[in-house]
CSV table of C-alpha atoms in Angstrom, one decimal:
chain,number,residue,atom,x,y,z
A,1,UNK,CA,-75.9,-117.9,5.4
A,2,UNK,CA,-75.6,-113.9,5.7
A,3,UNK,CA,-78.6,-111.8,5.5
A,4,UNK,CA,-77.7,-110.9,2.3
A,5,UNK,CA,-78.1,-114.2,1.2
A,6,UNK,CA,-74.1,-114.5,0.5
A,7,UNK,CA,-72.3,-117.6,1.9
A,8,UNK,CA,-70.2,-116.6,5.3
A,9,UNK,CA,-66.2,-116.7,4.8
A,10,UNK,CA,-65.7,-117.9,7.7
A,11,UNK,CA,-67.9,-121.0,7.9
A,12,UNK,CA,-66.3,-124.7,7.1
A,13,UNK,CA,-66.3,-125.9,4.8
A,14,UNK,CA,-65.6,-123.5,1.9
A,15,UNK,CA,-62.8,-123.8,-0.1
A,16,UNK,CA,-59.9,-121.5,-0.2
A,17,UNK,CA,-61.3,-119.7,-3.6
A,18,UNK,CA,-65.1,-119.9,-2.5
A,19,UNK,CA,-63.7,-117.5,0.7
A,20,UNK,CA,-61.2,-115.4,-1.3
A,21,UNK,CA,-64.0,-115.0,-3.9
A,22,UNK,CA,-66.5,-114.1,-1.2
A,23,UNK,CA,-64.1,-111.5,0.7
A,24,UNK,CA,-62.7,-110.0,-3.3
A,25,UNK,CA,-66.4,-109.6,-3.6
A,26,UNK,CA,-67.1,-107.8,-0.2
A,27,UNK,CA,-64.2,-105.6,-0.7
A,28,UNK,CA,-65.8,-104.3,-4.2
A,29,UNK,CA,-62.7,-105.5,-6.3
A,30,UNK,CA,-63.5,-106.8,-9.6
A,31,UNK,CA,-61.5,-109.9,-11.0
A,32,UNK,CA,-59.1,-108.0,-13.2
A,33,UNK,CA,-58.3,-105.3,-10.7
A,34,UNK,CA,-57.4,-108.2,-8.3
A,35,UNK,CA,-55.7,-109.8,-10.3
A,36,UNK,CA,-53.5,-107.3,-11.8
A,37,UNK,CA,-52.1,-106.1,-8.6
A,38,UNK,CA,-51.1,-109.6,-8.0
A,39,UNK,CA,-49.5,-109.5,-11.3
A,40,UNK,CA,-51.8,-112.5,-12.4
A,41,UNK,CA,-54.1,-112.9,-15.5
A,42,UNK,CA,-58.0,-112.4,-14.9
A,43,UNK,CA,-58.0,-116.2,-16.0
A,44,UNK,CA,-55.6,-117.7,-12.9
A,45,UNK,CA,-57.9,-115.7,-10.5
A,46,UNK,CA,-61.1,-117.1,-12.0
A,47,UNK,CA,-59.5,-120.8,-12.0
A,48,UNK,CA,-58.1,-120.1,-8.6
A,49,UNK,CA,-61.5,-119.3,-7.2
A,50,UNK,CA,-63.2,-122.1,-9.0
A,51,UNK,CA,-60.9,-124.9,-7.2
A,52,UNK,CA,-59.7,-125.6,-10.5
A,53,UNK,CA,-55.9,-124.6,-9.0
A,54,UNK,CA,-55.2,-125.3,-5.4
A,55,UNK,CA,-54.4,-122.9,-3.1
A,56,UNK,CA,-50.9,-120.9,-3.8
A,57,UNK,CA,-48.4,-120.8,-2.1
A,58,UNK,CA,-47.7,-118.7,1.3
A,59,UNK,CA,-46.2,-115.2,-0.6
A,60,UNK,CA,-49.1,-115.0,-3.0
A,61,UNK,CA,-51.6,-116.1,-0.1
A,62,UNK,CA,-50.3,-113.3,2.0
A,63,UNK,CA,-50.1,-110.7,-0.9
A,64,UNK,CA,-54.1,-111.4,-1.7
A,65,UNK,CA,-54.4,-111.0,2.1
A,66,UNK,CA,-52.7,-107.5,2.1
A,67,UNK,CA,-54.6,-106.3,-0.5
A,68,UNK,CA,-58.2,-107.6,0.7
A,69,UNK,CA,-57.5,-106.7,3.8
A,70,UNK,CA,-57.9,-109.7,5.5
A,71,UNK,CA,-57.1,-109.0,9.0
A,72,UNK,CA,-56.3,-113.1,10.4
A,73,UNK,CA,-54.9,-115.0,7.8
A,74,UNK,CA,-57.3,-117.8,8.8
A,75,UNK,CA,-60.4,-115.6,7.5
A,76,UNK,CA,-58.8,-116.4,3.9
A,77,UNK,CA,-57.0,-120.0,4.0
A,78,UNK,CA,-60.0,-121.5,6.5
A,79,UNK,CA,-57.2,-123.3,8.2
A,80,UNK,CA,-57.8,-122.6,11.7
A,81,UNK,CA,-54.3,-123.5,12.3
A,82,UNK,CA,-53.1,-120.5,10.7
A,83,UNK,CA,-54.9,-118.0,13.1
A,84,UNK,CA,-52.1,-114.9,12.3
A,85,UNK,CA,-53.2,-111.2,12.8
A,86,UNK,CA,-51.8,-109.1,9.3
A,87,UNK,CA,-53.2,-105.7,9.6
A,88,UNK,CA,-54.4,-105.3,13.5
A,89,UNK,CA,-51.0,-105.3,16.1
A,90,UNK,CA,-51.0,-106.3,19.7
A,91,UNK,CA,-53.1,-104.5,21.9
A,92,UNK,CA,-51.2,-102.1,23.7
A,93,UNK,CA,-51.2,-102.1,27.4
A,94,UNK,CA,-52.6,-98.7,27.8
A,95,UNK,CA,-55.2,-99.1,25.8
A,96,UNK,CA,-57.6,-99.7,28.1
A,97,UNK,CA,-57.4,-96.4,29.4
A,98,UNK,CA,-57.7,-94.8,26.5
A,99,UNK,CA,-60.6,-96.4,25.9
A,100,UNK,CA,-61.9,-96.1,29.3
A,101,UNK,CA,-61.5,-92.0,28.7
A,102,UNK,CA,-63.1,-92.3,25.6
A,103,UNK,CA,-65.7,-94.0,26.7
A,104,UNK,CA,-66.8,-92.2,29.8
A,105,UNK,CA,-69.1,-89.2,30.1
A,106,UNK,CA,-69.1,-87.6,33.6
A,107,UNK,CA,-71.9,-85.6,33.8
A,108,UNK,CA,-70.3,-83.9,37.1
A,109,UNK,CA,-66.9,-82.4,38.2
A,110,UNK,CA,-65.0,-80.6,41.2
A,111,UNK,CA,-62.6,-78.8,39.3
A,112,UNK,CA,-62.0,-76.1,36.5
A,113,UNK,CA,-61.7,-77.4,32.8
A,114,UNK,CA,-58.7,-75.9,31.9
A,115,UNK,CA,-58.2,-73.5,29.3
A,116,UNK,CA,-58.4,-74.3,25.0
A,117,UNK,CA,-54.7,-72.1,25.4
A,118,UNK,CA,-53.6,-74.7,27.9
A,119,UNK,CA,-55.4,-77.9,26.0
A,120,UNK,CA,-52.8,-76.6,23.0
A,121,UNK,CA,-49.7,-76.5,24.5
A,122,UNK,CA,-49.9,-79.9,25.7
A,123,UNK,CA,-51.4,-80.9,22.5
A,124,UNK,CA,-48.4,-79.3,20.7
A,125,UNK,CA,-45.6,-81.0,23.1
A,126,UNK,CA,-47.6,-84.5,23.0
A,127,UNK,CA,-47.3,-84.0,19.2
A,128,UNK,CA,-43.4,-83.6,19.3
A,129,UNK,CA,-43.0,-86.2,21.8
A,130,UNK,CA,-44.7,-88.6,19.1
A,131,UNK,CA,-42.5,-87.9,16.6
A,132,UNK,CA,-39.6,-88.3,18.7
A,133,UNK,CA,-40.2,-91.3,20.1
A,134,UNK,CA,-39.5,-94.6,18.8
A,135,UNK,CA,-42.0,-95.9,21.0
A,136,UNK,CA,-44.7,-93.4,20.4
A,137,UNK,CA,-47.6,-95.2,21.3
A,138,UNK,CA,-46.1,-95.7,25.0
A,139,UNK,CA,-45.4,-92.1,25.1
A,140,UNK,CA,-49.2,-91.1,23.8
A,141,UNK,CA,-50.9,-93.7,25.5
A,142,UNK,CA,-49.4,-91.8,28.6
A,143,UNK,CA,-50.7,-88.4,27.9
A,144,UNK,CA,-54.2,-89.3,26.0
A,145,UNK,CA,-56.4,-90.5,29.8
A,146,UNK,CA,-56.0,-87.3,31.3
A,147,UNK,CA,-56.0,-85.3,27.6
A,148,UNK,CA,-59.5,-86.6,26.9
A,149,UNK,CA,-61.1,-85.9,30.2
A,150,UNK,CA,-59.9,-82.5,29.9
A,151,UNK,CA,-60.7,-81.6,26.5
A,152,UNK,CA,-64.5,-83.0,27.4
A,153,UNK,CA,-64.4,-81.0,30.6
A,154,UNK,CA,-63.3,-77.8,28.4
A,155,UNK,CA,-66.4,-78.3,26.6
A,156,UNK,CA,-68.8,-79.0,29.0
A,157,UNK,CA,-67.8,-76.3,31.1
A,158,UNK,CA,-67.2,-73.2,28.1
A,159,UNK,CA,-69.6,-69.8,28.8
A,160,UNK,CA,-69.2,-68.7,25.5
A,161,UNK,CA,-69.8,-70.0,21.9
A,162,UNK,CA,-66.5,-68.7,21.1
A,163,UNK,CA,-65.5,-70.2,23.9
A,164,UNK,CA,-67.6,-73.7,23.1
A,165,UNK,CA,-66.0,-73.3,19.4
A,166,UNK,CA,-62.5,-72.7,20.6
A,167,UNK,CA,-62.7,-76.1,23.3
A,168,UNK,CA,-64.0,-78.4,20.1
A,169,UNK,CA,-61.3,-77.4,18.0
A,170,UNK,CA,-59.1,-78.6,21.1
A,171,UNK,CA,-61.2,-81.7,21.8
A,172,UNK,CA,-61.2,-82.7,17.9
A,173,UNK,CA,-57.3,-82.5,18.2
A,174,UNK,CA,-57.5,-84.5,21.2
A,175,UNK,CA,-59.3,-87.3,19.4
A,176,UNK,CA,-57.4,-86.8,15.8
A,177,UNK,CA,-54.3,-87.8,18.5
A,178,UNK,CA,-55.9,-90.9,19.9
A,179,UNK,CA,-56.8,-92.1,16.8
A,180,UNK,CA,-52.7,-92.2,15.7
A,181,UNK,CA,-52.5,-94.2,19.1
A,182,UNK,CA,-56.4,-96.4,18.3
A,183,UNK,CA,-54.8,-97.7,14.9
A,184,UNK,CA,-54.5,-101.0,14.2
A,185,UNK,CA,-54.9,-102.4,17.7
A,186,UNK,CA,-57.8,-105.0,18.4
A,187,UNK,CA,-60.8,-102.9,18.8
A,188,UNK,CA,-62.1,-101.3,15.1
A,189,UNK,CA,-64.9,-100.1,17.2
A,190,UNK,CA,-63.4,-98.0,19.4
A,191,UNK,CA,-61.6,-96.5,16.5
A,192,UNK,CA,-64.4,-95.6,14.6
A,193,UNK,CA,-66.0,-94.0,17.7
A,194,UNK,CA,-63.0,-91.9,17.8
A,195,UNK,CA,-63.5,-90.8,14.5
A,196,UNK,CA,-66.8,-90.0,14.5
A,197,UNK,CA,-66.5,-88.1,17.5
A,198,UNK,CA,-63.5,-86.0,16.1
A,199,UNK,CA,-65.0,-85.4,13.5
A,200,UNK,CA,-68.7,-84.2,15.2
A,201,UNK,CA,-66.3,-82.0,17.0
A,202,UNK,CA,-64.2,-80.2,14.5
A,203,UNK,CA,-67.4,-79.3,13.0
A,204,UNK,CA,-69.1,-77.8,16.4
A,205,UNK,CA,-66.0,-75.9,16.2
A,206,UNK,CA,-66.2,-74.3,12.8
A,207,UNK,CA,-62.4,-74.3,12.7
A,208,UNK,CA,-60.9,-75.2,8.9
A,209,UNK,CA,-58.0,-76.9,9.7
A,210,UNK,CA,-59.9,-79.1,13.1
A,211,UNK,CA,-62.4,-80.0,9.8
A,212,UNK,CA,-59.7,-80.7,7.4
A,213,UNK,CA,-57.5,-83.2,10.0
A,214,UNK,CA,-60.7,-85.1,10.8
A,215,UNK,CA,-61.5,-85.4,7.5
A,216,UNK,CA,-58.0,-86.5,6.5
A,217,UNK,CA,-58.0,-89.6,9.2
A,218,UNK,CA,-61.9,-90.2,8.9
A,219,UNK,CA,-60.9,-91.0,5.0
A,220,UNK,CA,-57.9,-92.7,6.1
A,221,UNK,CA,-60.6,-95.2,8.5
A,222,UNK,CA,-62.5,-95.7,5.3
A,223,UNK,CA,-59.9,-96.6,2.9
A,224,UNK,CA,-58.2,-99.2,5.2
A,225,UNK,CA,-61.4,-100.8,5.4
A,226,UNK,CA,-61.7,-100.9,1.7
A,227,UNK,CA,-64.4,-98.4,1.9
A,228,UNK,CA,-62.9,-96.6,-1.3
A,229,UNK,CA,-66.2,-95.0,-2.1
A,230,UNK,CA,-66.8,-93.2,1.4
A,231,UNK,CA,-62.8,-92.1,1.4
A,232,UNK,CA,-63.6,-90.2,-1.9
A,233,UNK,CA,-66.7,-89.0,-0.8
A,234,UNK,CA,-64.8,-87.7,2.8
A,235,UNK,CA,-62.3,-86.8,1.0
A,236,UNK,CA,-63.8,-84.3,-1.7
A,237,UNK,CA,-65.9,-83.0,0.5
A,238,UNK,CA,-63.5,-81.8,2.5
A,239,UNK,CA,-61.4,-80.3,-0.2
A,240,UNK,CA,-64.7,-78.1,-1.7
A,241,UNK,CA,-65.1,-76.9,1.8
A,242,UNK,CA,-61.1,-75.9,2.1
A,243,UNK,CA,-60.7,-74.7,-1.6
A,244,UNK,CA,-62.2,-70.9,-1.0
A,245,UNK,CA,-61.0,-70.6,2.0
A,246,UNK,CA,-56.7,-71.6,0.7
A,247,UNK,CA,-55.9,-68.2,-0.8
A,248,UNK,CA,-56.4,-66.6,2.3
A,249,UNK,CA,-55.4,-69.4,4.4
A,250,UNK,CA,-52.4,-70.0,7.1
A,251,UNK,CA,-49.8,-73.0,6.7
A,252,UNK,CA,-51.8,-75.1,8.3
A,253,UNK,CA,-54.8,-75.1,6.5
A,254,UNK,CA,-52.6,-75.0,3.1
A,255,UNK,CA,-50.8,-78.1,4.8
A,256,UNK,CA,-54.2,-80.0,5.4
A,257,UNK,CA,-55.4,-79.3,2.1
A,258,UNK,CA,-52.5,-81.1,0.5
A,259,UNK,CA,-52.5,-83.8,2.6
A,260,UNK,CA,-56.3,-84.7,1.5
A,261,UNK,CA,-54.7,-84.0,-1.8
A,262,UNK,CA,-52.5,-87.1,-2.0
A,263,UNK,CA,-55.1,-89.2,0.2
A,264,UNK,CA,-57.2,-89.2,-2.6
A,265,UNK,CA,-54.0,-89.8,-4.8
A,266,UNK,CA,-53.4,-92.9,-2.2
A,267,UNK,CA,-57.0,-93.8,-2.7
A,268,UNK,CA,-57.3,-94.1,-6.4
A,269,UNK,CA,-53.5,-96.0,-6.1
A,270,UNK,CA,-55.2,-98.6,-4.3
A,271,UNK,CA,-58.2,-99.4,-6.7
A,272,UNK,CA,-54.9,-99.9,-9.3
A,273,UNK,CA,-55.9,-96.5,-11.4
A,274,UNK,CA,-52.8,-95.7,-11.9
A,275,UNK,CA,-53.2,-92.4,-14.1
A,276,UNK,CA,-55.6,-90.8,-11.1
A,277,UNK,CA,-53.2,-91.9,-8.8
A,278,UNK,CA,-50.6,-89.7,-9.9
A,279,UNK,CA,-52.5,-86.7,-11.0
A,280,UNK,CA,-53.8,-86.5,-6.9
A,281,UNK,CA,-49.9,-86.8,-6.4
A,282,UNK,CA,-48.8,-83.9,-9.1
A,283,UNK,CA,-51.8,-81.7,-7.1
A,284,UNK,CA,-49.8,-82.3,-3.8
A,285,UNK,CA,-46.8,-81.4,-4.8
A,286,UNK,CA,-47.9,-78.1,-6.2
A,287,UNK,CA,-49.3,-77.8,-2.7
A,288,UNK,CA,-46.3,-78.5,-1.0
A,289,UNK,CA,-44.5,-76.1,-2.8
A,290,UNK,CA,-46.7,-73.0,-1.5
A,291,UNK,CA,-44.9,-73.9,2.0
A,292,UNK,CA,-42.0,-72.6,3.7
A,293,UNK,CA,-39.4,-75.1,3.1
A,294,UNK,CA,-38.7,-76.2,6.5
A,295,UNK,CA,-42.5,-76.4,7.1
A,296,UNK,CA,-43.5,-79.8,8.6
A,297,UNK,CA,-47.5,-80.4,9.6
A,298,UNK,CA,-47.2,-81.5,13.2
A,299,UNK,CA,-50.4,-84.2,12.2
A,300,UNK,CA,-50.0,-85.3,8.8
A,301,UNK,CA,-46.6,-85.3,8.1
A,302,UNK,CA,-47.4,-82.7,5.2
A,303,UNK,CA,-44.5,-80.9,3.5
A,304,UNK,CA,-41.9,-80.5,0.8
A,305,UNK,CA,-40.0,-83.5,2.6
A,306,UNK,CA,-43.0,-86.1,2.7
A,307,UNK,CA,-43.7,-86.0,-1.4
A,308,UNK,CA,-40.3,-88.1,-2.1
A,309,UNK,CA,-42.1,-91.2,0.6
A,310,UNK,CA,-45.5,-90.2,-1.0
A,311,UNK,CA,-44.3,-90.8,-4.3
A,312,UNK,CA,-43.1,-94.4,-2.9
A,313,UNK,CA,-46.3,-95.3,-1.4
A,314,UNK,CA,-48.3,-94.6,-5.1
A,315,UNK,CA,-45.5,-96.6,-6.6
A,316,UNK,CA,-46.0,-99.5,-3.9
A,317,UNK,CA,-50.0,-99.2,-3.8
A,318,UNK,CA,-50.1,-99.5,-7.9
A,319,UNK,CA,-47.3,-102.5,-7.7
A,320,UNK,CA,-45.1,-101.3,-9.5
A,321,UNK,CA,-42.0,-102.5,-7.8
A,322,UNK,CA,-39.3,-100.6,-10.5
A,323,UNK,CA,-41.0,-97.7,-10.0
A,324,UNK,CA,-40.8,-97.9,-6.1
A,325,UNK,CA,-37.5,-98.4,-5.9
A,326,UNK,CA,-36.6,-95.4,-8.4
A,327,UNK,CA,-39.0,-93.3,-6.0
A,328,UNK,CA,-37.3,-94.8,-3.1
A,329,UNK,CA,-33.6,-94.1,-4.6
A,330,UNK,CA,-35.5,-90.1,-4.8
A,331,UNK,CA,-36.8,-89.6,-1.8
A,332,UNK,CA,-34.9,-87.6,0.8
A,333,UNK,CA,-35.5,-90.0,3.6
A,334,UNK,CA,-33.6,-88.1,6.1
A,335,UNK,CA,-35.4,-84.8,5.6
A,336,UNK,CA,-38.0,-86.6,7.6
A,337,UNK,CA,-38.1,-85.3,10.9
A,338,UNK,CA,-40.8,-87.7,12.2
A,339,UNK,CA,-39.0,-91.1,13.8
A,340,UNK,CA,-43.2,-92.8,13.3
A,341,UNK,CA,-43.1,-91.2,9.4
A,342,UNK,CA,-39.8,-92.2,9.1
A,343,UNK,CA,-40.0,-96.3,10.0
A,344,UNK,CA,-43.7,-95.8,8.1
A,345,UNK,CA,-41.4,-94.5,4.9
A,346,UNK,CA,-38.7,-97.2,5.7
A,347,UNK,CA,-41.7,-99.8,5.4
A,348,UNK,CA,-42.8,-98.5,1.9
A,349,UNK,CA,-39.0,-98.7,0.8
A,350,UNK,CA,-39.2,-102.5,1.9
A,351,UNK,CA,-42.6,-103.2,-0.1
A,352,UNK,CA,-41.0,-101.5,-3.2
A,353,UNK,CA,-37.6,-103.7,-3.1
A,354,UNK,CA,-40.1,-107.1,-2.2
A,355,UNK,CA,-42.0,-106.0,-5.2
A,356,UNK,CA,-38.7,-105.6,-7.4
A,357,UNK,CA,-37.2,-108.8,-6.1
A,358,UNK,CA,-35.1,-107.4,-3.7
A,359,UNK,CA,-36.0,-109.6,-1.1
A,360,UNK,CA,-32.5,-109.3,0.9
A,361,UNK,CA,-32.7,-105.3,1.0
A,362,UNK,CA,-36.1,-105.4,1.7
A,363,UNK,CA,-35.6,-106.9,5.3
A,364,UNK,CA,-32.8,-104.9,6.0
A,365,UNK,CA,-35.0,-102.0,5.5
A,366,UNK,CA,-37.6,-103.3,7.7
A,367,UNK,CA,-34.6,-103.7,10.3
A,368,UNK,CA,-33.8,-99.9,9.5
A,369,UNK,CA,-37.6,-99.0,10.3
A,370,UNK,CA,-37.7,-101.1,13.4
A,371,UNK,CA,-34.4,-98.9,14.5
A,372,UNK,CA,-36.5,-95.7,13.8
A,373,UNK,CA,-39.7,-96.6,15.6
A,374,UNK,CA,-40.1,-100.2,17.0
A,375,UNK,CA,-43.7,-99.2,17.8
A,376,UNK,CA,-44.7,-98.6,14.3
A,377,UNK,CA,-43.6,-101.7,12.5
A,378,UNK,CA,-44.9,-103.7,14.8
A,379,UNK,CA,-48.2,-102.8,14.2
A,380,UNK,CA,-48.4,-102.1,10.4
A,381,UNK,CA,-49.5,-104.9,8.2
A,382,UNK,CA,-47.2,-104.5,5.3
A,383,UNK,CA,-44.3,-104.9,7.0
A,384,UNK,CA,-45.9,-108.1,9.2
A,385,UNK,CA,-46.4,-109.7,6.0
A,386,UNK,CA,-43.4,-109.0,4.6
A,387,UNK,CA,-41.3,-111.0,7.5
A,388,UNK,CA,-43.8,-113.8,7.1
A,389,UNK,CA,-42.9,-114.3,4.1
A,390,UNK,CA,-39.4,-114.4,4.0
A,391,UNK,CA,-39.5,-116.5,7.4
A,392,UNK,CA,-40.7,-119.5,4.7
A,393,UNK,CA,-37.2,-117.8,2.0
A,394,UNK,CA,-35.9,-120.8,0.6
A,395,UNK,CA,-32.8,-118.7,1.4
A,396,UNK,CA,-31.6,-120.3,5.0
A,397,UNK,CA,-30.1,-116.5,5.6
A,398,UNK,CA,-33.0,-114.9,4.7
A,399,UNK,CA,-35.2,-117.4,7.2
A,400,UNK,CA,-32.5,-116.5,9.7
A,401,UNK,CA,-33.0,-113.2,9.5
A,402,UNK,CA,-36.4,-112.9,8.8
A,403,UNK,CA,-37.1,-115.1,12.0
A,404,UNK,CA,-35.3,-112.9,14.1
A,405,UNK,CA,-37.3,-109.5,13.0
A,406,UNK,CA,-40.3,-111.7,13.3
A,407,UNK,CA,-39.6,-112.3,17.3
A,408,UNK,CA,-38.9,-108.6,17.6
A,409,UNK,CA,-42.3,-108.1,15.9
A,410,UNK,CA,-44.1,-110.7,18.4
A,411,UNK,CA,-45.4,-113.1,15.4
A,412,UNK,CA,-43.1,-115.9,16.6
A,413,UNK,CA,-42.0,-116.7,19.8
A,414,UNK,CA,-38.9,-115.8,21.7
């Protein structure tokens, strides 16, 4: 038993609907919600979890995983056999030293921080490197050791409070960029401790748009948690802080504005209210439109070009697979400068065709986003799921290919 007196998941021997129960439970999803983004009545859930139906078969098992969250498909089943990772990737070979500079605190130094000026130019190239690199975690996991150190040293070592203001904006940058590379990798903790910290530091720095970007990925930690309630909470916050300041604002600020926009459109999309959903979305696009045209927010993607792959993802989060694929069939895919944004768009496409019964253009668009960036499909849980799925197709061309984006992805062996 757990101190709050509710049985633990992961204790034998609980039945399949006793844990998914237990974990719908946790996750603060009622039975209907659950079970209308399954596409299921309130009544099959509730026999489900009684033991009055066995457990389902592998696609829906995998789809109530997605959308509880459940990181090793064990947690659900209790078949400790079935011990696969769905929403945390491989750890990455330089994330130890990440860590390591996240970590560490050197109270001393022989050398010169250098300056915020400096800290932003290689900020600004490590952000275009990420979005043209198909393996962008290699290529940030590179740069962030030596980032971090600096950025700290900045810090420790500025005379002045405009100065000290000027080195947190950089530092909160710093972190907001680790935290791309901290996603989704086997160590929640360390993730967490980079958003808190970015956070703590945008707001030393009194900078708007250092707030707004930490803000925008703290909500982002919450909501993939199923922590709907604190995204919100980050998330309006945020926007009363940014709202006075927009009219006088530069593109950036305008840009992060928006993108907290449709995060608490993406938000409300996944608690299935469909109506709030698309009203955040309708606010973003308004947003959008106050940029230039060829604007494109180096962090968040934000622009005229991302609202088409926006659109998809609150079509895809409200499971509405007609919808997705209309939205997909909209969106101006190559406008997307971003190879990461890109695959992550190409990944949505996929969940949209699964959910329309598209099964066979689904995995070819999961091929498409493993062309674009390799580094983000293998660590996104959608798409994982998606491949495990179709690697049990009763299709033999479909298992084929399935199976062979599933050895690229690392869930089966070569």
């Amino acid at each position: 038993m757990l101190s709050d007196g509710t049985p633990d998941p992961f204790a034998n021997p609980l039945a399949f609907g006793q844990r998914l129960q237990i974990l719908r439970t946790r996750r603060g999803l009622s039975r209907p919600v659950l079970a209308g983004l399954l596409g299921k009545s309130p009544s099959w859930l509730k026999q489900v979890e009684q033991g009055q139906i066995h457990m389902p078969k592998l696609p829906t098992v995998l789809r109530i995983a997605e959308l509880l969250r459940v990181r090793d498909l064990a947690d659900l089943t209790g078949d400790q056999s079935m011990h696969v990772d769905l929403f945390i990737g491989p750890g990455h070979s330089r994330l130890p030293a990440v860590k390591a500079a996240v970590n560490a605190f050197p109270l001393t130094a022989d050398r010169l921080a250098p300056s915020p000026a400096h800290l932003q130019a290689r900020l600004a190239r490590a952000w275009a490197a990420r979005h043209e690199a198909p393996n962008h975690r290699e290529v940030i996991g590179e740069l962030l050791p030596d980032l971090i150190r600096d950025g700290q040293l900045a810090v420790r070592q500025a005379e002045t409070a405009a100065d000290r203001r000027a080195a947190q904006a950089c530092l909160s940058e710093i972190y907001s960029l680790s935290q791309f590379f901290v996603a989704y990798q086997p160590d929640s903790s360390l993730l967490w401790r980079v958003a808190e910290r970015g956070m703590v530091a945008a707001q030393d720095s009194e900078d708007p748009h250092a707030i707004g970007v930490a803000a925008w990925l703290t909500a982002q930690a919450h909501r993939d948690s199923a922590h709907f309630d604190a995204a919100d909470a980050v998330t309006s916050e945020a926007l009363r802080y940014l709202e006075p300041l927009l009219p006088d604002s530069d593109d950036r600020v305008l840009a992060i504005a928006g993108a907290l926009q449709f995060e608490a459109g993406y938000t409300a999309a996944r608690r299935g209210e469909n109506g709030t959903a698309w009203g955040w979305w309708d606010k973003a696009e308004k947003t959008s439109k106050k940029l230039p045209a060829s604007y494109y927010h180096p962090i968040t993607s934000f622009s005229r070009a991302i609202m088409g792959a926006h659109a998809v993802t609150i079509a895809v989060e409200l499971r509405a697979g007609g919808e997705s694929v209309r939205q997909a069939h909209k969106a101006d895919a190559i406008a997307i400068p971003s190879r990461p944004r890109l695959a992550r768009h190409r990944i949505e496409e996929a969940r949209g065709y699964q959910l329309d019964g598209q099964a066979e253009t689904a995995l070819a668009t999961l091929e498409r986003a493993y062309e674009a960036a390799s580094e983000t499909i293998r660590y996104n849980g959608y798409a994982r799921r998606i491949v495990l799925e179709e690697t049990e197709s009763k299709s033999p061309a479909r298992r084929r290919r399935a199976a062979v984006l599933a050895t690229e992805l690392g869930l089966l062996a070569a």
